[in-house]
Short mmCIF file of N, CA, C and O in Angstrom, two decimals:
data_model
loop_
_atom_site.label_atom_id
_atom_site.label_comp_id
_atom_site.label_asym_id
_atom_site.label_seq_id
_atom_site.Cartn_x
_atom_site.Cartn_y
_atom_site.Cartn_z
N MET A 1 93.97 102.75 78.24
CA MET A 1 93.76 103.52 79.45
C MET A 1 94.94 104.45 79.72
O MET A 1 94.75 105.50 80.29
N ILE A 2 96.11 104.01 79.31
CA ILE A 2 97.28 104.86 79.51
C ILE A 2 97.14 106.13 78.68
O ILE A 2 97.55 107.21 79.12
N ASP A 3 96.56 106.01 77.50
CA ASP A 3 96.33 107.20 76.68
C ASP A 3 95.43 108.19 77.40
O ASP A 3 95.64 109.40 77.32
N LEU A 4 94.43 107.68 78.10
CA LEU A 4 93.54 108.55 78.86
C LEU A 4 94.28 109.23 80.00
O LEU A 4 94.06 110.41 80.28
N ALA A 5 95.18 108.51 80.64
CA ALA A 5 95.98 109.11 81.71
C ALA A 5 96.85 110.23 81.18
O ALA A 5 96.98 111.29 81.81
N ILE A 6 97.43 110.02 80.01
CA ILE A 6 98.27 111.06 79.41
C ILE A 6 97.41 112.27 79.05
O ILE A 6 97.81 113.42 79.26
N ALA A 7 96.22 112.03 78.55
CA ALA A 7 95.32 113.14 78.21
C ALA A 7 94.93 113.94 79.45
O ALA A 7 94.91 115.17 79.42
N VAL A 8 94.63 113.24 80.53
CA VAL A 8 94.27 113.93 81.78
C VAL A 8 95.45 114.77 82.26
O VAL A 8 95.28 115.90 82.71
N TYR A 9 96.65 114.23 82.16
CA TYR A 9 97.84 114.97 82.58
C TYR A 9 98.04 116.20 81.72
O TYR A 9 98.34 117.29 82.23
N ILE A 10 97.89 116.06 80.42
CA ILE A 10 98.09 117.20 79.51
C ILE A 10 97.06 118.29 79.79
O ILE A 10 97.39 119.48 79.78
N ILE A 11 95.82 117.90 80.06
CA ILE A 11 94.79 118.89 80.39
C ILE A 11 95.18 119.65 81.64
O ILE A 11 95.11 120.88 81.68
N GLY A 12 95.59 118.94 82.68
CA GLY A 12 96.01 119.61 83.91
C GLY A 12 97.21 120.50 83.69
O GLY A 12 97.30 121.61 84.23
N PHE A 13 98.16 120.02 82.87
CA PHE A 13 99.35 120.79 82.57
C PHE A 13 98.99 122.09 81.85
O PHE A 13 99.48 123.16 82.20
N LEU A 14 98.13 122.00 80.86
CA LEU A 14 97.78 123.20 80.10
C LEU A 14 97.01 124.21 80.94
O LEU A 14 97.19 125.42 80.79
N LEU A 15 96.14 123.73 81.83
CA LEU A 15 95.42 124.65 82.70
C LEU A 15 96.37 125.40 83.63
O LEU A 15 96.26 126.61 83.82
N LYS A 16 97.32 124.67 84.20
CA LYS A 16 98.30 125.32 85.07
C LYS A 16 99.20 126.26 84.27
O LYS A 16 99.56 127.33 84.75
N LEU A 17 99.59 125.82 83.10
CA LEU A 17 100.46 126.66 82.27
C LEU A 17 99.77 127.97 81.93
O LEU A 17 100.38 129.03 82.01
N SER A 18 98.51 127.89 81.58
CA SER A 18 97.80 129.12 81.24
C SER A 18 97.67 130.04 82.45
O SER A 18 97.83 131.26 82.33
N SER A 19 97.43 129.47 83.62
CA SER A 19 97.34 130.29 84.83
C SER A 19 98.68 130.94 85.16
O SER A 19 98.75 132.12 85.51
N ALA A 20 99.75 130.15 85.07
CA ALA A 20 101.08 130.68 85.38
C ALA A 20 101.49 131.75 84.38
O ALA A 20 102.00 132.81 84.76
N LEU A 21 101.24 131.48 83.11
CA LEU A 21 101.61 132.47 82.10
C LEU A 21 100.80 133.75 82.25
O LEU A 21 101.32 134.84 82.08
N LYS A 22 99.53 133.59 82.60
CA LYS A 22 98.70 134.77 82.82
C LYS A 22 99.25 135.59 83.98
O LYS A 22 99.34 136.82 83.89
N GLY A 23 99.64 134.92 85.06
CA GLY A 23 100.20 135.63 86.21
C GLY A 23 101.51 136.31 85.88
O GLY A 23 101.75 137.46 86.28
N VAL A 24 102.38 135.63 85.13
CA VAL A 24 103.66 136.22 84.75
C VAL A 24 103.45 137.42 83.84
O VAL A 24 104.07 138.48 84.02
N ILE A 25 102.56 137.27 82.88
CA ILE A 25 102.32 138.36 81.94
C ILE A 25 101.70 139.56 82.64
O ILE A 25 102.14 140.70 82.44
N ILE A 26 100.70 139.32 83.47
CA ILE A 26 100.07 140.43 84.19
C ILE A 26 101.07 141.09 85.12
O ILE A 26 101.17 142.33 85.17
N GLY A 27 101.83 140.28 85.86
CA GLY A 27 102.83 140.85 86.76
C GLY A 27 103.89 141.64 86.02
O GLY A 27 104.33 142.70 86.45
N TYR A 28 104.30 141.11 84.89
CA TYR A 28 105.32 141.78 84.08
C TYR A 28 104.80 143.13 83.58
O TYR A 28 105.46 144.15 83.72
N PHE A 29 103.61 143.12 83.00
CA PHE A 29 103.10 144.35 82.42
C PHE A 29 102.66 145.36 83.47
O PHE A 29 102.57 146.55 83.16
N ILE A 30 102.40 144.92 84.69
CA ILE A 30 102.06 145.88 85.74
C ILE A 30 103.32 146.43 86.40
O ILE A 30 103.43 147.63 86.63
N SER A 31 104.28 145.57 86.71
CA SER A 31 105.43 146.01 87.49
C SER A 31 106.53 146.66 86.66
O SER A 31 107.13 147.65 87.09
N VAL A 32 106.82 146.13 85.49
CA VAL A 32 107.96 146.63 84.70
C VAL A 32 107.80 148.10 84.32
O VAL A 32 108.76 148.87 84.45
N PRO A 33 106.64 148.56 83.87
CA PRO A 33 106.55 150.00 83.56
C PRO A 33 106.80 150.90 84.77
O PRO A 33 107.47 151.93 84.64
N PHE A 34 106.30 150.50 85.94
CA PHE A 34 106.51 151.32 87.12
C PHE A 34 107.98 151.31 87.55
O PHE A 34 108.53 152.35 87.91
N VAL A 35 108.61 150.16 87.49
CA VAL A 35 110.03 150.09 87.86
C VAL A 35 110.87 150.84 86.83
O VAL A 35 111.83 151.54 87.20
N THR A 36 110.53 150.72 85.57
CA THR A 36 111.26 151.45 84.53
C THR A 36 111.12 152.95 84.73
O THR A 36 112.10 153.70 84.63
N LEU A 37 109.92 153.39 85.05
CA LEU A 37 109.69 154.81 85.34
C LEU A 37 110.53 155.25 86.53
O LEU A 37 111.15 156.32 86.50
N PHE A 38 110.59 154.42 87.56
CA PHE A 38 111.40 154.74 88.74
C PHE A 38 112.88 154.86 88.36
O PHE A 38 113.56 155.78 88.81
N VAL A 39 113.38 153.94 87.53
CA VAL A 39 114.79 153.98 87.14
C VAL A 39 115.09 155.24 86.34
O VAL A 39 116.10 155.91 86.59
N PHE A 40 114.23 155.60 85.41
CA PHE A 40 114.46 156.82 84.63
C PHE A 40 114.40 158.06 85.51
O PHE A 40 115.20 158.98 85.37
N MET A 41 113.45 158.09 86.45
CA MET A 41 113.35 159.24 87.37
C MET A 41 114.59 159.29 88.27
O MET A 41 115.11 160.37 88.54
N HIS A 42 115.03 158.16 88.75
CA HIS A 42 116.20 158.10 89.62
C HIS A 42 117.44 158.60 88.88
O HIS A 42 118.25 159.33 89.46
N ASN A 43 117.59 158.22 87.62
CA ASN A 43 118.75 158.66 86.84
C ASN A 43 118.67 160.14 86.53
O ASN A 43 119.69 160.81 86.45
N ASP A 44 117.46 160.68 86.34
CA ASP A 44 117.32 162.11 86.10
C ASP A 44 117.65 162.90 87.35
O ASP A 44 118.26 163.97 87.28
N LEU A 45 117.26 162.42 88.51
CA LEU A 45 117.50 163.14 89.76
C LEU A 45 118.94 163.00 90.23
O LEU A 45 119.49 163.94 90.79
N ASN A 46 119.53 161.84 90.00
CA ASN A 46 120.90 161.60 90.46
C ASN A 46 121.82 161.48 89.25
O ASN A 46 122.07 160.39 88.76
N LYS A 47 122.31 162.58 88.80
CA LYS A 47 123.18 162.58 87.61
C LYS A 47 124.58 162.05 87.93
O LYS A 47 125.33 161.73 87.04
N ASN A 48 124.88 161.92 89.22
CA ASN A 48 126.21 161.43 89.56
C ASN A 48 126.28 159.92 89.33
O ASN A 48 125.35 159.32 88.83
N ASN A 49 127.36 159.33 89.70
CA ASN A 49 127.59 157.90 89.44
C ASN A 49 126.65 157.04 90.29
O ASN A 49 126.98 156.67 91.41
N SER A 50 125.54 156.73 89.75
CA SER A 50 124.55 155.90 90.44
C SER A 50 124.74 154.44 90.03
O SER A 50 125.09 154.14 88.89
N LEU A 51 124.53 153.54 90.98
CA LEU A 51 124.62 152.11 90.67
C LEU A 51 123.41 151.64 89.85
O LEU A 51 123.47 150.64 89.16
N LEU A 52 122.32 152.37 89.95
CA LEU A 52 121.09 151.98 89.27
C LEU A 52 120.99 152.73 87.94
O LEU A 52 120.22 153.66 87.78
N THR A 53 121.78 152.33 86.98
CA THR A 53 121.74 152.97 85.68
C THR A 53 120.78 152.22 84.77
O THR A 53 120.42 151.06 85.05
N ILE A 54 120.41 152.83 83.70
CA ILE A 54 119.43 152.23 82.80
C ILE A 54 119.97 150.94 82.16
O ILE A 54 119.28 149.92 82.15
N PRO A 55 121.20 150.90 81.65
CA PRO A 55 121.69 149.62 81.10
C PRO A 55 121.77 148.52 82.16
O PRO A 55 121.46 147.37 81.87
N ASN A 56 122.19 148.88 83.39
CA ASN A 56 122.24 147.88 84.45
C ASN A 56 120.85 147.35 84.78
O ASN A 56 120.67 146.16 85.06
N TYR A 57 119.88 148.25 84.74
CA TYR A 57 118.50 147.83 85.04
C TYR A 57 118.02 146.81 84.02
O TYR A 57 117.44 145.78 84.37
N PHE A 58 118.26 147.06 82.75
CA PHE A 58 117.78 146.13 81.73
C PHE A 58 118.55 144.80 81.76
O PHE A 58 117.99 143.75 81.47
N LYS A 59 119.82 144.83 82.18
CA LYS A 59 120.56 143.58 82.36
C LYS A 59 119.94 142.77 83.50
O LYS A 59 119.79 141.56 83.40
N LYS A 60 119.60 143.46 84.60
CA LYS A 60 118.98 142.76 85.73
C LYS A 60 117.60 142.24 85.36
O LYS A 60 117.19 141.17 85.81
N LEU A 61 116.89 142.98 84.53
CA LEU A 61 115.57 142.54 84.08
C LEU A 61 115.69 141.26 83.25
O LEU A 61 114.90 140.32 83.43
N LYS A 62 116.68 141.19 82.37
CA LYS A 62 116.90 139.98 81.59
C LYS A 62 117.27 138.80 82.49
O LYS A 62 116.79 137.68 82.29
N LYS A 63 118.12 139.05 83.49
CA LYS A 63 118.51 137.98 84.41
C LYS A 63 117.31 137.48 85.20
O LYS A 63 117.20 136.29 85.47
N SER A 64 116.42 138.38 85.57
CA SER A 64 115.24 137.95 86.33
C SER A 64 114.32 137.08 85.48
O SER A 64 113.68 136.16 85.99
N LEU A 65 114.26 137.33 84.19
CA LEU A 65 113.45 136.50 83.31
C LEU A 65 114.02 135.09 83.20
O LEU A 65 113.28 134.12 83.08
N PHE A 66 115.36 134.95 83.27
CA PHE A 66 115.97 133.62 83.24
C PHE A 66 115.64 132.82 84.49
O PHE A 66 115.77 131.61 84.50
N PHE A 67 115.23 133.49 85.54
CA PHE A 67 114.81 132.80 86.77
C PHE A 67 113.31 132.52 86.76
O PHE A 67 112.87 131.44 87.12
N ILE A 68 112.53 133.48 86.31
CA ILE A 68 111.06 133.36 86.37
C ILE A 68 110.55 132.29 85.41
O ILE A 68 109.67 131.51 85.76
N VAL A 69 111.08 132.23 84.21
CA VAL A 69 110.57 131.29 83.21
C VAL A 69 110.77 129.83 83.64
O VAL A 69 109.81 129.05 83.59
N PRO A 70 111.95 129.41 84.09
CA PRO A 70 112.07 128.01 84.53
C PRO A 70 111.19 127.68 85.74
O PRO A 70 110.65 126.58 85.83
N VAL A 71 111.02 128.63 86.63
CA VAL A 71 110.16 128.39 87.79
C VAL A 71 108.72 128.18 87.34
O VAL A 71 108.03 127.27 87.82
N ALA A 72 108.26 128.98 86.40
CA ALA A 72 106.90 128.83 85.90
C ALA A 72 106.73 127.49 85.18
O ALA A 72 105.71 126.81 85.34
N VAL A 73 107.74 127.07 84.43
CA VAL A 73 107.66 125.79 83.71
C VAL A 73 107.64 124.62 84.69
O VAL A 73 106.85 123.69 84.56
N ILE A 74 108.48 124.67 85.70
CA ILE A 74 108.51 123.60 86.70
C ILE A 74 107.20 123.54 87.46
O ILE A 74 106.65 122.46 87.70
N TYR A 75 106.66 124.69 87.81
CA TYR A 75 105.39 124.72 88.53
C TYR A 75 104.27 124.09 87.71
O TYR A 75 103.46 123.33 88.22
N THR A 76 104.25 124.40 86.44
CA THR A 76 103.17 123.88 85.60
C THR A 76 103.35 122.42 85.25
O THR A 76 102.39 121.75 84.87
N ALA A 77 104.57 121.89 85.36
CA ALA A 77 104.81 120.48 85.02
C ALA A 77 104.27 119.54 86.10
O ALA A 77 104.09 118.35 85.84
N ILE A 78 103.99 120.04 87.27
CA ILE A 78 103.49 119.20 88.36
C ILE A 78 101.97 119.16 88.27
O ILE A 78 101.32 120.19 88.35
N PRO A 79 101.39 117.96 88.10
CA PRO A 79 99.93 117.89 88.01
C PRO A 79 99.27 118.17 89.36
O PRO A 79 99.91 118.03 90.42
N SER A 80 98.02 118.53 89.33
CA SER A 80 97.29 118.78 90.57
C SER A 80 97.05 117.47 91.30
O SER A 80 97.21 116.38 90.76
N GLU A 81 96.64 117.59 92.55
CA GLU A 81 96.40 116.40 93.36
C GLU A 81 95.30 115.53 92.74
O GLU A 81 95.42 114.32 92.67
N ARG A 82 94.27 116.17 92.25
CA ARG A 82 93.16 115.44 91.64
C ARG A 82 93.64 114.67 90.40
O ARG A 82 93.29 113.50 90.21
N ASN A 83 94.45 115.32 89.57
CA ASN A 83 94.96 114.64 88.38
C ASN A 83 95.85 113.47 88.73
O ASN A 83 95.84 112.44 88.06
N MET A 84 96.64 113.61 89.79
CA MET A 84 97.51 112.50 90.19
C MET A 84 96.66 111.30 90.64
O MET A 84 97.00 110.16 90.34
N TYR A 85 95.56 111.56 91.35
CA TYR A 85 94.68 110.46 91.76
C TYR A 85 94.02 109.81 90.55
O TYR A 85 93.89 108.59 90.49
N VAL A 86 93.60 110.61 89.59
CA VAL A 86 92.98 110.05 88.39
C VAL A 86 93.99 109.20 87.62
O VAL A 86 93.67 108.08 87.17
N ILE A 87 95.20 109.70 87.47
CA ILE A 87 96.23 108.95 86.76
C ILE A 87 96.55 107.65 87.48
O ILE A 87 96.68 106.59 86.86
N ALA A 88 96.64 107.71 88.80
CA ALA A 88 96.92 106.50 89.58
C ALA A 88 95.78 105.49 89.43
O ALA A 88 96.01 104.29 89.30
N GLY A 89 94.55 105.98 89.46
CA GLY A 89 93.41 105.09 89.28
C GLY A 89 93.38 104.44 87.90
O GLY A 89 93.08 103.25 87.77
N LEU A 90 93.69 105.22 86.88
CA LEU A 90 93.74 104.66 85.53
C LEU A 90 94.85 103.63 85.39
O LEU A 90 94.67 102.60 84.74
N TYR A 91 95.99 103.89 86.01
CA TYR A 91 97.09 102.94 85.95
C TYR A 91 96.70 101.64 86.67
O TYR A 91 96.94 100.54 86.15
N ALA A 92 96.08 101.78 87.84
CA ALA A 92 95.66 100.59 88.59
C ALA A 92 94.59 99.82 87.80
O ALA A 92 94.62 98.59 87.74
N GLY A 93 93.65 100.54 87.20
CA GLY A 93 92.62 99.88 86.40
C GLY A 93 93.21 99.15 85.22
O GLY A 93 92.78 98.04 84.88
N ASP A 94 94.20 99.74 84.58
CA ASP A 94 94.86 99.09 83.45
C ASP A 94 95.56 97.81 83.90
O ASP A 94 95.49 96.79 83.21
N LYS A 95 96.21 97.85 85.04
CA LYS A 95 96.88 96.65 85.55
C LYS A 95 95.86 95.55 85.88
O LYS A 95 96.10 94.38 85.59
N VAL A 96 94.72 95.93 86.47
CA VAL A 96 93.69 94.94 86.82
C VAL A 96 93.13 94.29 85.55
O VAL A 96 92.98 93.07 85.47
N VAL A 97 92.81 95.11 84.55
CA VAL A 97 92.26 94.58 83.29
C VAL A 97 93.27 93.65 82.63
O VAL A 97 92.90 92.57 82.15
N ASN A 98 94.53 94.05 82.59
CA ASN A 98 95.55 93.19 81.97
C ASN A 98 95.74 91.90 82.74
O ASN A 98 95.93 90.84 82.15
N THR A 99 95.68 91.97 84.06
CA THR A 99 95.84 90.77 84.88
C THR A 99 94.68 89.81 84.66
O THR A 99 94.88 88.60 84.50
N ILE A 100 93.47 90.34 84.62
CA ILE A 100 92.29 89.49 84.41
C ILE A 100 92.30 88.90 83.00
O ILE A 100 92.01 87.72 82.81
N ALA A 101 92.63 89.72 82.02
CA ALA A 101 92.62 89.25 80.64
C ALA A 101 93.67 88.17 80.40
O ALA A 101 93.46 87.28 79.56
N ASN A 102 94.74 88.20 81.12
CA ASN A 102 95.81 87.21 80.93
C ASN A 102 95.68 86.01 81.87
O ASN A 102 96.52 85.12 81.81
N SER A 103 94.63 85.97 82.67
CA SER A 103 94.49 84.86 83.62
C SER A 103 93.97 83.60 82.91
O SER A 103 93.36 83.66 81.84
N GLU A 104 94.19 82.47 83.52
CA GLU A 104 93.75 81.19 82.97
C GLU A 104 92.22 81.12 82.91
O GLU A 104 91.65 80.59 81.95
N VAL A 105 91.55 81.68 83.92
CA VAL A 105 90.09 81.65 83.95
C VAL A 105 89.51 82.44 82.78
O VAL A 105 88.57 81.99 82.11
N ALA A 106 90.08 83.61 82.51
CA ALA A 106 89.59 84.43 81.40
C ALA A 106 89.83 83.73 80.06
O ALA A 106 88.97 83.76 79.17
N GLN A 107 90.97 83.10 79.91
CA GLN A 107 91.26 82.40 78.66
C GLN A 107 90.33 81.19 78.47
O GLN A 107 89.86 80.94 77.37
N GLN A 108 90.03 80.49 79.58
CA GLN A 108 89.10 79.35 79.51
C GLN A 108 87.70 79.84 79.16
O GLN A 108 87.02 79.22 78.34
N ALA A 109 87.29 80.96 79.74
CA ALA A 109 85.97 81.52 79.44
C ALA A 109 85.89 81.93 77.97
O ALA A 109 84.87 81.72 77.31
N GLU A 110 86.96 82.51 77.45
CA GLU A 110 86.99 82.91 76.05
C GLU A 110 86.90 81.69 75.13
O GLU A 110 86.14 81.71 74.15
N ARG A 111 87.63 80.62 75.44
CA ARG A 111 87.56 79.41 74.63
C ARG A 111 86.17 78.79 74.67
O ARG A 111 85.63 78.34 73.65
N THR A 112 85.55 78.78 75.85
CA THR A 112 84.20 78.23 75.99
C THR A 112 83.20 79.05 75.18
O THR A 112 82.32 78.50 74.50
N LEU A 113 83.31 80.36 75.25
CA LEU A 113 82.42 81.25 74.50
C LEU A 113 82.58 81.04 73.00
O LEU A 113 81.59 80.95 72.27
N ILE A 114 83.79 80.93 72.54
CA ILE A 114 84.04 80.72 71.10
C ILE A 114 83.46 79.38 70.67
O ILE A 114 82.82 79.27 69.60
N ALA A 115 83.66 78.34 71.47
CA ALA A 115 83.11 77.01 71.14
C ALA A 115 81.59 77.06 71.08
O ALA A 115 80.97 76.48 70.17
N LYS A 116 80.97 77.73 72.03
CA LYS A 116 79.50 77.82 72.06
C LYS A 116 78.99 78.61 70.85
O LYS A 116 77.98 78.24 70.24
N LEU A 117 79.68 79.70 70.49
CA LEU A 117 79.28 80.48 69.32
C LEU A 117 79.41 79.65 68.04
O LEU A 117 78.55 79.73 67.16
N LYS A 118 80.46 78.86 67.92
CA LYS A 118 80.61 77.98 66.74
C LYS A 118 79.51 76.94 66.69
O LYS A 118 78.97 76.63 65.63
N GLU A 119 79.15 76.39 67.85
CA GLU A 119 78.06 75.41 67.93
C GLU A 119 76.74 76.03 67.49
O GLU A 119 76.00 75.44 66.69
N LEU A 120 76.47 77.25 67.97
CA LEU A 120 75.23 77.94 67.57
C LEU A 120 75.24 78.29 66.09
O LEU A 120 74.21 78.19 65.41
N GLU A 121 76.39 78.66 65.57
CA GLU A 121 76.51 78.98 64.15
C GLU A 121 76.26 77.73 63.30
O GLU A 121 75.54 77.79 62.29
N ASN A 122 76.80 76.60 63.70
CA ASN A 122 76.58 75.35 62.97
C ASN A 122 75.11 74.95 63.00
O ASN A 122 74.56 74.50 61.98
N GLU A 123 74.46 75.10 64.15
CA GLU A 123 73.03 74.79 64.25
C GLU A 123 72.23 75.69 63.31
O GLU A 123 71.30 75.25 62.64
N TYR A 124 72.58 76.97 63.27
CA TYR A 124 71.87 77.92 62.41
C TYR A 124 72.06 77.55 60.95
O TYR A 124 71.10 77.58 60.16
N LEU A 125 73.27 77.19 60.57
CA LEU A 125 73.53 76.80 59.18
C LEU A 125 72.80 75.52 58.81
O LEU A 125 72.27 75.40 57.69
N GLU A 126 72.73 74.55 59.72
CA GLU A 126 72.00 73.31 59.46
C GLU A 126 70.51 73.58 59.29
O GLU A 126 69.85 73.02 58.42
N ASN A 127 69.98 74.46 60.14
CA ASN A 127 68.56 74.80 60.06
C ASN A 127 68.24 75.56 58.78
O ASN A 127 67.18 75.38 58.20
N SER A 128 69.16 76.43 58.34
CA SER A 128 68.91 77.20 57.12
C SER A 128 69.03 76.31 55.89
O SER A 128 68.35 76.54 54.88
N GLU A 129 69.84 75.27 55.94
CA GLU A 129 69.97 74.35 54.80
C GLU A 129 68.73 73.47 54.69
O GLU A 129 68.32 73.07 53.60
N ASN A 130 68.13 73.12 55.83
CA ASN A 130 66.93 72.27 55.83
C ASN A 130 65.68 73.06 55.47
O ASN A 130 64.63 72.48 55.33
N GLY A 131 65.81 74.36 55.39
CA GLY A 131 64.66 75.17 55.02
C GLY A 131 63.83 75.62 56.19
O GLY A 131 62.74 76.13 56.02
N ASP A 132 64.31 75.46 57.39
CA ASP A 132 63.54 75.89 58.57
C ASP A 132 63.66 77.34 58.84
O ASP A 132 64.44 78.09 58.64
#
């Protein structure tokens, strides 16, 4: 059951990751060309010592990526509310099954069942030897 919980978590993680990456990629490809165009136009219009130079812009763009990527990874690492409930239910179910399987009543029932099956098997073998 724990394997199923891990699978449910991975599914939720991948769905969120794809959504986050899609948003980052779309935002990047929509905003960066416009901002780059603005920086080039600003540098053409202001030939004097401007703080917004092209090399400074690309340095700031790299720094912003170092912030955006970890945020997207952290966001996607958190499972949805539904997935957390499913995982909790699977964990609780696993604990219940293990508790019941390890109980004295379950072990006694297993021994009784095995004894009854051996008794039926012996009867069948005796009947088959007698030709019935």
